[in-house]
Every structure is written in C-alpha cells, then in structure tokens.
Amino acid sequence: MGICGVSWTVLLTLLPQAGAEVGQDPVVGTKINFEREIEPILAARCIKCHGPDKQKEGLRLDRAASAFRGGDSGEPGIVPGDSARSELFRRITANEHDRMPFKGEPLTAGQVALIERWIDEGAIWSENGPVDADQPTHWSFQPIGDPSPPLTGRSWGSSPIDAFVLRRLEEEGLRPSPAADRVTLIRRLFLDLHGLLPTPARVEAFIRDRREDAWERLVNEVLASPRYGERWAQHWLDVVQYADSHGFEMNNPRPNAYQYRDWLIEAFNDDVPYHRFIFEQLAGDTVGVDAATGFLVAGAWDQVESKLPADVALQRQDELTAMVNTTGTAFLGLTLGCARCHAHKFDPVPQRDFYAMTAVFAGVRHGERPLYSKEDALVLSQRAETEVEIESLRSELPRLRPAITSRYNEERFEPVHASAVRMRIFATNGAEPCIDELEIWSGEINVALTAVPSSSGDYPNNPKHKLEHINDGQFGNPRSWISNESGSGRIRLDLSEPVMVDRVVWGRDRHAQFADRTPTNYIIEVRVAPDRWTMVAGSQDRLLAPPPPGSIGGEDRLSSGTSEITRRIFEAEERVRALKTASPDMVYAGKLEQPGPIHRLYRGDVTSKREAVAPDTISVLGTLGLAMDAPEKERRAALARGLTDPSNPLTARVMANRIWYHHFGTGIVSTPGDFGANGGRPSHPELLDWLARQLMRGDWSIKHLHREILNSSTYRQASGPSATGLARDAGARLLWRFPPRRLEAEVIRDCILQLSGSLDLSMGGPGFSTFKPNDNYVRVYTPKETTGPTEWRRMVYMHKVRMERAPLFGAFDLPDAGQVCPKRSLSTTAIQALNLFNGIFVLQQAQRMAERLTELGGDPVEHAYRSAYGRKPSTREASAAETFIKEQGLAAFCRAILNSNELVFLP
C-alpha cells in the first residue's frame, strides 16, 4: 500500500508512461490539471492493469481528501504548492530502501518532474481549481441548520419537538402513545432529574393540582432543587472519567479532587451557561474559578516515573493524550486520540491537529494547586497589579544592585592589585556602625584573615565588640566590631602582601539576630600605591532600603529623581506585604507552567520528533491563530472560545444530544461520544439541529433545553408496549412510547436509602468511602462489611476508586473511570439480582425501612407502596402483602419492595 492508503500500481496511473497513447503533454505555460491531463491516463492505466471489472476500484485513488491528508505515517501526502513537504514526492525520490513503488523500476526523471510541477503549481485536481482537501462531507461537520417544525397529518402535541417526532412516526407507519398518568409522570420526572423518589405528599399534591400549567410548574420546581445538580453532575463525571484516586498500580487517593465535583454540582444547579461551563473547565484559573479546571486532570495518572528518558516522555505523552481525548469526547463528540499515531482513519483530523491540541494542554501537569476564595482571588489580582507596578518603576532606575541587608552583602569589582582595603561609613540605620566580619577575597582565598586591622575608633569596654573581631573568621554579634562614632566610622585592613582582590563581603550580623547599626551609606576603597586609594564599591549603586526610625547619618546618596522612584517602590512593596490571603485549600486541578515546544511525533513515537506545532484547535474548525510560544493560559482560553464559537457545528449538537440521551435512554445520535463517520447517524437530524439552535438561542442555558424537552408530549407519553410498535421499532428509537429502562446504580442505592429513612442529604465536601482504610504504598481496596450513617450520603459523594468496582452496586454497569464514558452499558445479569437480594446493605436498609413503617403507624403496606411507587396497592397486592408479612415478617416485605422492578425502572 502507498502513503495514501492505496495501491502503488494505481499511483503509477497518475503518470504518463512511456508509449502511452492516452492524454497529451501539458502545454508549456499552463498549469497541469488532474481531471484534464492526468485522470484519463489514470482510467486507462487502471483498465489495463486490473481489467474492466476492477475499474471502479482503481479509480478510488482520485479521492482528494485521502491523497492530500496522507496515510498511516501521519505525513501529509500532498502539500499544494510545496513538493518538498509532500510525502508523495519524498517517497518517489527516496533511496532504494524507502522508495516507491516498492517493486519494479523507479519512476523516470520525466515522471518525477511532472509530479513535482503538479504539486508546486498547487496540485489542481479539477477544473474548478484547487481542491479543499480538508472540506468534510460528513453530516456532523456541516453548519447547524435552522429547521422549522414540520407540518404533519395529525394534531398531536404542542411542542416543535412533537412535530419532528410525529413526522418520523408517520413515515414508519407508527402512532404516538397516549399521555402517561400523573403518578407515572411525577415519578419519571423526579427519578430523571433528581435520581430520587417524590414523597407521597408531593405525588398527592400534583394529582390534585388541576391548573393548566401544573406540569410546567412541577418541572420548574424540580429544576430549582439542589438535588438536580447532584443527579446531572454524575452524568458529566462519567464523561470526564472522574475518580478520587490516580489509577495504575499504586492507585493512591486524590484527597482534594472532590473540589471539582462540588463545582460541577453547583454549576448545574446555577445553570451556568454551557459556553461558560466549557470555558471554566478549560481555563477557569483565568477567571478565578480554579476548581473547574479539575476537568483537565480528571483522568488517570501514573505516579511511578520511569528512570529512562524515553519512558518518561511516553508517560507524559499518555497524560496529554488523555486530556486531548477527554476534551474531544466531551465537547466535540470526536475520538481525537485516534489521530495520535496517524491521520484519523474516519474523520477529518490530521495527525498534526492532534499535536496542535496537545500543545494547548502542554503546560498542564497532574497535581494540586491552591484554591483561593473569590476574596483571595481579588487580593491576588491586586498583588499582581502592584508587582507589575514595582517592576515598571524598577525599569526606570539606573542599573542598581540589591538593597543592603544586615546579614550579608557582597561587593564585586574588577580585579585590582591592592596592599590594603578600607571601608568608610557615613550613615547607619541607627547608632554606631557595627561590622560582624570584613572579608577580602583574592580568588578563593580570604586574605583578610592574615591582615592587620585598624580603625577610626572602637566601641569602649565591651568584650563582644573588639577590633580584632573584624577579621577573626568568626561570625555573629559577639564577635563583631563597633565604631565609637554615632552614625559613622572607618575600618582598615593592611594585607600581609599585595595581591589581586576582586570582592569584599561584609555584614552587620551573619547570624541574623541583630539588624540595628547596619551601615546604609558607605564606600570601599583599595590602596593601589603607598599614597593612593581608589574606590571600588559602595552604597551609591544599591537600591535603598526603607529608612527606619532613628536612622543616623549623611545625606541621601542618590539623585532626587532616583530617590522619588525608590520611595514609590518602598511604598508599593509595603502594599504587597499588606495584601494577605487566608491559607488556601488545595484542589486537584493541575499544576500550570509555560511549556516548551511541541512536535508532531512520527507514528506517535516520542523519539521520532518531526516539525514543531503551534497550539490550535482541529483544522476543520478553523484556527486559534496562536504563536508557537503563546502564554500557557491563553492557549486554553483561546481553545474554549473556539469551541463555543456559534459557527462550530459540533459543540451545541453534542450537548443537545447528550441531554436528550439522558432523558430518553438513547440519543438522537446513538453514540454520544462519537459524532464522526464511525459513530451513529441521527434518527431525527432536523430535530437535533433544532435543539442545538434552542441551546444557543436560549443563552446556552441547559435548564432551558430541559424545559423544551420535558414539556413536550413526546416526553409525557406512556411507556406501555404495543404490538405494532414492538414489531417496527422494538427499541422505541423513534419514540412511539417513552422508553422504560433500568435506573443507574446511584439512583437505585439512593432510593433504597430514601425509603429506609437513612439518606443524608448533606452536600459537598470530601467524599465517604465504602472501602477499609489502609496506608499501603500500593493501595489495596477491601470493601467494608457494613456501612453506617457516615456512608449514607448520596452516591455522587462516594469516594470513587479508579479501576475498582464499587461494593454491591458496581455490578450495575458502574463505570470504573479507566476511560471516558459518554454512554454507560446497560446489562441485566444474575449477579445484579443476587447482590440486590442478598447484599448486607440491602438487608440492613430493609430492616430500617420496616422500623420506619412501624413508627409511622397505620397500614405499613399502603405506606410502603405510596413511598416506593407513588400509589396505593391494589386489593390483590394488599392481600398478598399482608399474608407475606404474617409468614415472613415486615423486613422481608420491605426487602421485596427494594428488589421490585417497579422501583428500579424509570417508568
């Protein structure tokens, strides 16, 4: 096979062959045209090589997209206008080992020249001009339409959604089902939006509410509840493969990952507009919403770093691939990870696009960072602005050295031949000047240790402060020298012999116990001749430190302009010190850094780097226009803006379909994580576009789209079967009825706790664990035998262990967070029934439910039915239940309720 995924015998048909009678040489001065000058040769060659029955197969090479994009190598097959960068031209001119065709004689010089000329002229493929090889034809890449609800032959429903659904039903000879009864509707709504049962009192109130807008009011009430965010955040956590542990063999906990989960619940409850929802997850740190960027590092992370550079690079590339793939699945409905090693096999995503997306996330690493409050974020912003002001002021100063410190100061200068060194002090920050140790360095030797000291006068009668301490090699206040003059003094060291010296080191107290008496205005001189001293250093080129009270000594040593600037610097630095933040919590939301260059990797091999790639979105969506060295934060922010651009045909469609999927059990596109050519096609394409438009026109409000769907007659249909419907559309994909389905693990568990009266509705914070604690280097997760009130919160708050099945409820198709999960599998197994019937948790809660029914008084059977099913038991059910309770006990009856289909299915 050739570089474009087609046979090289067919590729040869692109070229005039010796003795060929088909086609003519291009006229000098005109551009070579594929259709006019090459395709006739192609057709004739294919017939000759393969025979008439193979003609269609041979002509498949004229598909431009595949030829231009390239094949498995990831190299572009044809780069219009640049033969040097075209893999086609490289391969036909390569050495014998790498040359195409593999067999037979190489192309002639004339054939090679023709291909080179054709590419350099722009690779014109048709009479209409150059081919746009990247222009996709797949439905999901076409602009979102703006369809009007169709007219149908029947009057049914009041929503545009109903019109789209009814037309498809009529096309298939199907009819919609009648409306469901009110008990079914309220249970469906609560289980769908809250993942919990409505209370008997709420069911009764809805049944009695005869207002025309009773349903619409109920929908608004349910959407306004905080239970909504807990339920719908769980759907999103599946998509981003969220877990509270790292995965891989160590699988250590992420104790602060929950901050992202809490942000997500709050975002759904607050109806954060979807375009903002995307921006905050990709670049929330740029707008003070750090917890949202937990999205970036929600996937697995291998803590065990290899010692081999190539393996380290591979681990890092795996991390970045997970970020790209999650972003593609969640927001675009594309499997971008398939383009890591080569151009995507099914979708218009060249390998280069994958690495452009990789460059967007290249500055994100797994780990924690501070989570500041909004107030702290304001303080940090003010601090950053002040620090910019300080840097600006410093740029106006002459080139100054750091300010004097009381502990350590170094004076460097050009090497000079000296026989003595002296320090003259003109001012201090208070009282007589004090010097701990005066060092004079000649290369690596402190020549002061053998020098003879002298001074202008010594502090009297204090054994700690003597002249001989100035160069005794010992540090600290008790071994220092102090002048006898307030604010001034002079110290001199005569060297044992003249040497080259290049620096002097001094300090007030090298142990940093005292800061008073520090010289603030001084000069250092060396004796270069018996009667000549030369200044080599001094305080005149140092930044000023703020003068403390009690400063003593001479005039300001800098110009008035410089002094004004330093004063403003001091004031700004004081403001920075005053801007304090509380000790922040931590959040597992990634460590952010400015990345280096990102290269396309030949066949995905980290040791085979090709050209550097700028951060960008996939080319089919346009470009972000970023430079190679764009700031890290701007990369992610630009991508977020690009993904939510109204011209993007994918983002709104994907989210609209995802919402539809969770309401009906199947999306309009049955593969919510793959809108590419390998995914499903929409059952109602115009309806999908209408929903996407509604999402955007409704200010990207997710709750607005919920209302459109929930208020439709389509959603409010009964779920009962019909012979015709089952025969023609057994899965109810066309929605001739509401599709009933088993509830998810989280809903079953939470409803069991709700019925037993054990459910704790506390929101947020660190999750609870259903595994025994352990501190092993490689964690071992052993389920707890029993659980108590600590573990009876909603399951969304459970500490989710990656790649480890949750006790009891893991059998109900609970994702293991090993990979993105845009769509859960739905199985029915014996293990599920056995777990639910015999599990210690269910037995425990059945007993608690029995105790609760007893406390309520009255008829326990009616209480149980109203709580679990929203209705009274029939006469037959009541009689059977009473008999069963007499024989087996009330706890056994409650156990049967908790195992019933009517409880665990969405009606």
GROMACS .gro file of N, CA, C and O in nm, residues 225-271:
model
  188
  225SER      N    1  -3.438   2.261   4.239
  225SER     CA    2  -3.391   2.190   4.357
  225SER      C    3  -3.241   2.159   4.347
  225SER      O    4  -3.190   2.127   4.239
  226PRO      N    5  -3.167   2.165   4.460
  226PRO     CA    6  -3.024   2.127   4.457
  226PRO      C    7  -3.003   1.979   4.425
  226PRO      O    8  -2.893   1.939   4.387
  227ARG      N    9  -3.108   1.899   4.437
  227ARG     CA   10  -3.097   1.756   4.401
  227ARG      C   11  -3.071   1.740   4.252
  227ARG      O   12  -3.011   1.640   4.209
  228TYR      N   13  -3.118   1.837   4.172
  228TYR     CA   14  -3.095   1.831   4.027
  228TYR      C   15  -2.946   1.831   3.994
  228TYR      O   16  -2.897   1.748   3.916
  229GLY      N   17  -2.871   1.922   4.054
  229GLY     CA   18  -2.728   1.929   4.025
  229GLY      C   19  -2.655   1.803   4.064
  229GLY      O   20  -2.561   1.759   3.994
  230GLU      N   21  -2.695   1.742   4.175
  230GLU     CA   22  -2.629   1.618   4.218
  230GLU      C   23  -2.654   1.506   4.117
  230GLU      O   24  -2.564   1.426   4.090
  231ARG      N   25  -2.773   1.501   4.064
  231ARG     CA   26  -2.807   1.396   3.968
  231ARG      C   27  -2.736   1.416   3.834
  231ARG      O   28  -2.673   1.326   3.780
  232TRP      N   29  -2.742   1.538   3.780
  232TRP     CA   30  -2.689   1.560   3.645
  232TRP      C   31  -2.538   1.579   3.643
  232TRP      O   32  -2.475   1.558   3.540
  233ALA      N   33  -2.480   1.617   3.755
  233ALA     CA   34  -2.333   1.621   3.761
  233ALA      C   35  -2.276   1.482   3.744
  233ALA      O   36  -2.168   1.464   3.685
  234GLN      N   37  -2.347   1.379   3.793
  234GLN     CA   38  -2.299   1.242   3.781
  234GLN      C   39  -2.283   1.202   3.635
  234GLN      O   40  -2.188   1.132   3.598
  235HIS      N   41  -2.375   1.246   3.549
  235HIS     CA   42  -2.362   1.215   3.407
  235HIS      C   43  -2.232   1.272   3.351
  235HIS      O   44  -2.161   1.205   3.273
  236TRP      N   45  -2.200   1.395   3.390
  236TRP     CA   46  -2.079   1.459   3.337
  236TRP      C   47  -1.953   1.396   3.394
  236TRP      O   48  -1.851   1.383   3.325
  237LEU      N   49  -1.959   1.354   3.520
  237LEU     CA   50  -1.843   1.288   3.581
  237LEU      C   51  -1.807   1.160   3.505
  237LEU      O   52  -1.689   1.124   3.495
  238ASP      N   53  -1.907   1.090   3.451
  238ASP     CA   54  -1.880   0.973   3.368
  238ASP      C   55  -1.799   1.011   3.245
  238ASP      O   56  -1.703   0.944   3.208
  239VAL      N   57  -1.842   1.120   3.181
  239VAL     CA   58  -1.780   1.161   3.055
  239VAL      C   59  -1.632   1.194   3.075
  239VAL      O   60  -1.548   1.159   2.992
  240VAL      N   61  -1.598   1.260   3.186
  240VAL     CA   62  -1.460   1.308   3.206
  240VAL      C   63  -1.376   1.207   3.284
  240VAL      O   64  -1.265   1.238   3.323
  241GLN      N   65  -1.428   1.087   3.307
  241GLN     CA   66  -1.363   0.978   3.382
  241GLN      C   67  -1.311   1.022   3.518
  241GLN      O   68  -1.201   0.988   3.561
  242TYR      N   69  -1.397   1.096   3.589
  242TYR     CA   70  -1.360   1.144   3.722
  242TYR      C   71  -1.345   1.029   3.820
  242TYR      O   72  -1.423   0.935   3.822
  243ALA      N   73  -1.245   1.038   3.908
  243ALA     CA   74  -1.229   0.946   4.020
  243ALA      C   75  -1.151   1.018   4.129
  243ALA      O   76  -1.086   1.120   4.105
  244ASP      N   77  -1.157   0.962   4.249
  244ASP     CA   78  -1.086   1.018   4.363
  244ASP      C   79  -0.955   0.945   4.390
  244ASP      O   80  -0.900   0.953   4.500
  245SER      N   81  -0.905   0.872   4.292
  245SER     CA   82  -0.774   0.808   4.303
  245SER      C   83  -0.705   0.816   4.168
  245SER      O   84  -0.768   0.839   4.065
  246HIS      N   85  -0.572   0.792   4.169
  246HIS     CA   86  -0.492   0.813   4.048
  246HIS      C   87  -0.507   0.701   3.945
  246HIS      O   88  -0.490   0.724   3.826
  247GLY      N   89  -0.531   0.578   3.991
  247GLY     CA   90  -0.529   0.466   3.900
  247GLY      C   91  -0.389   0.406   3.890
  247GLY      O   92  -0.302   0.432   3.972
  248PHE      N   93  -0.368   0.320   3.792
  248PHE     CA   94  -0.244   0.245   3.774
  248PHE      C   95  -0.216   0.160   3.899
  248PHE      O   96  -0.303   0.144   3.985
  249GLU      N   97  -0.095   0.107   3.910
  249GLU     CA   98  -0.073   0.007   4.014
  249GLU      C   99  -0.076   0.065   4.155
  249GLU      O  100  -0.118  -0.001   4.250
  250MET      N  101  -0.033   0.191   4.173
  250MET     CA  102  -0.035   0.249   4.308
  250MET      C  103  -0.175   0.294   4.348
  250MET      O  104  -0.218   0.273   4.461
  251ASN      N  105  -0.244   0.358   4.258
  251ASN     CA  106  -0.384   0.397   4.278
  251ASN      C  107  -0.406   0.472   4.409
  251ASN      O  108  -0.503   0.448   4.480
  252ASN      N  109  -0.315   0.564   4.440
  252ASN     CA  110  -0.327   0.642   4.563
  252ASN      C  111  -0.442   0.742   4.554
  252ASN      O  112  -0.480   0.785   4.445
  253PRO      N  113  -0.496   0.782   4.669
  253PRO     CA  114  -0.610   0.874   4.668
  253PRO      C  115  -0.573   1.014   4.620
  253PRO      O  116  -0.458   1.057   4.629
  254ARG      N  117  -0.673   1.084   4.571
  254ARG     CA  118  -0.665   1.227   4.543
  254ARG      C  119  -0.758   1.297   4.641
  254ARG      O  120  -0.875   1.320   4.611
  255PRO      N  121  -0.709   1.330   4.758
  255PRO     CA  122  -0.799   1.380   4.863
  255PRO      C  123  -0.868   1.511   4.830
  255PRO      O  124  -0.970   1.544   4.892
  256ASN      N  125  -0.815   1.587   4.733
  256ASN     CA  126  -0.875   1.717   4.702
  256ASN      C  127  -0.936   1.724   4.562
  256ASN      O  128  -0.962   1.833   4.512
  257ALA      N  129  -0.961   1.607   4.503
  257ALA     CA  130  -1.027   1.606   4.373
  257ALA      C  131  -1.174   1.646   4.386
  257ALA      O  132  -1.234   1.697   4.291
  258TYR      N  133  -1.233   1.624   4.502
  258TYR     CA  134  -1.376   1.649   4.522
  258TYR      C  135  -1.414   1.795   4.495
  258TYR      O  136  -1.532   1.825   4.468
  259GLN      N  137  -1.317   1.887   4.501
  259GLN     CA  138  -1.349   2.027   4.476
  259GLN      C  139  -1.407   2.046   4.335
  259GLN      O  140  -1.494   2.130   4.314
  260TYR      N  141  -1.357   1.968   4.239
  260TYR     CA  142  -1.412   1.975   4.103
  260TYR      C  143  -1.554   1.921   4.101
  260TYR      O  144  -1.643   1.980   4.040
  261ARG      N  145  -1.578   1.809   4.168
  261ARG     CA  146  -1.713   1.752   4.173
  261ARG      C  147  -1.811   1.851   4.235
  261ARG      O  148  -1.922   1.870   4.185
  262ASP      N  149  -1.769   1.919   4.342
  262ASP     CA  150  -1.858   2.016   4.406
  262ASP      C  151  -1.886   2.135   4.316
  262ASP      O  152  -1.997   2.187   4.310
  263TRP      N  153  -1.781   2.180   4.244
  263TRP     CA  154  -1.802   2.289   4.149
  263TRP      C  155  -1.903   2.247   4.042
  263TRP      O  156  -1.992   2.324   4.004
  264LEU      N  157  -1.892   2.124   3.995
  264LEU     CA  158  -1.978   2.075   3.889
  264LEU      C  159  -2.124   2.073   3.934
  264LEU      O  160  -2.214   2.117   3.861
  265ILE      N  161  -2.149   2.025   4.054
  265ILE     CA  162  -2.285   2.022   4.106
  265ILE      C  163  -2.341   2.164   4.115
  265ILE      O  164  -2.455   2.191   4.076
  266GLU      N  165  -2.259   2.254   4.166
  266GLU     CA  166  -2.303   2.393   4.178
  266GLU      C  167  -2.329   2.455   4.041
  266GLU      O  168  -2.424   2.532   4.022
  267ALA      N  169  -2.245   2.422   3.943
  267ALA     CA  170  -2.261   2.478   3.808
  267ALA      C  171  -2.394   2.434   3.747
  267ALA      O  172  -2.465   2.514   3.685
  268PHE      N  173  -2.430   2.307   3.762
  268PHE     CA  174  -2.559   2.260   3.710
  268PHE      C  175  -2.674   2.327   3.785
  268PHE      O  176  -2.773   2.369   3.723
  269ASN      N  177  -2.664   2.336   3.917
  269ASN     CA  178  -2.771   2.399   3.993
  269ASN      C  179  -2.788   2.546   3.957
  269ASN      O  180  -2.900   2.597   3.951
  270ASP      N  181  -2.677   2.615   3.932
  270ASP     CA  182  -2.682   2.757   3.899
  270ASP      C  183  -2.711   2.782   3.751
  270ASP      O  184  -2.720   2.897   3.709
  271ASP      N  185  -2.724   2.674   3.675
  271ASP     CA  186  -2.747   2.685   3.531
  271ASP      C  187  -2.643   2.774   3.465
  271ASP      O  188  -2.675   2.866   3.387
   0.00000   0.00000   0.00000
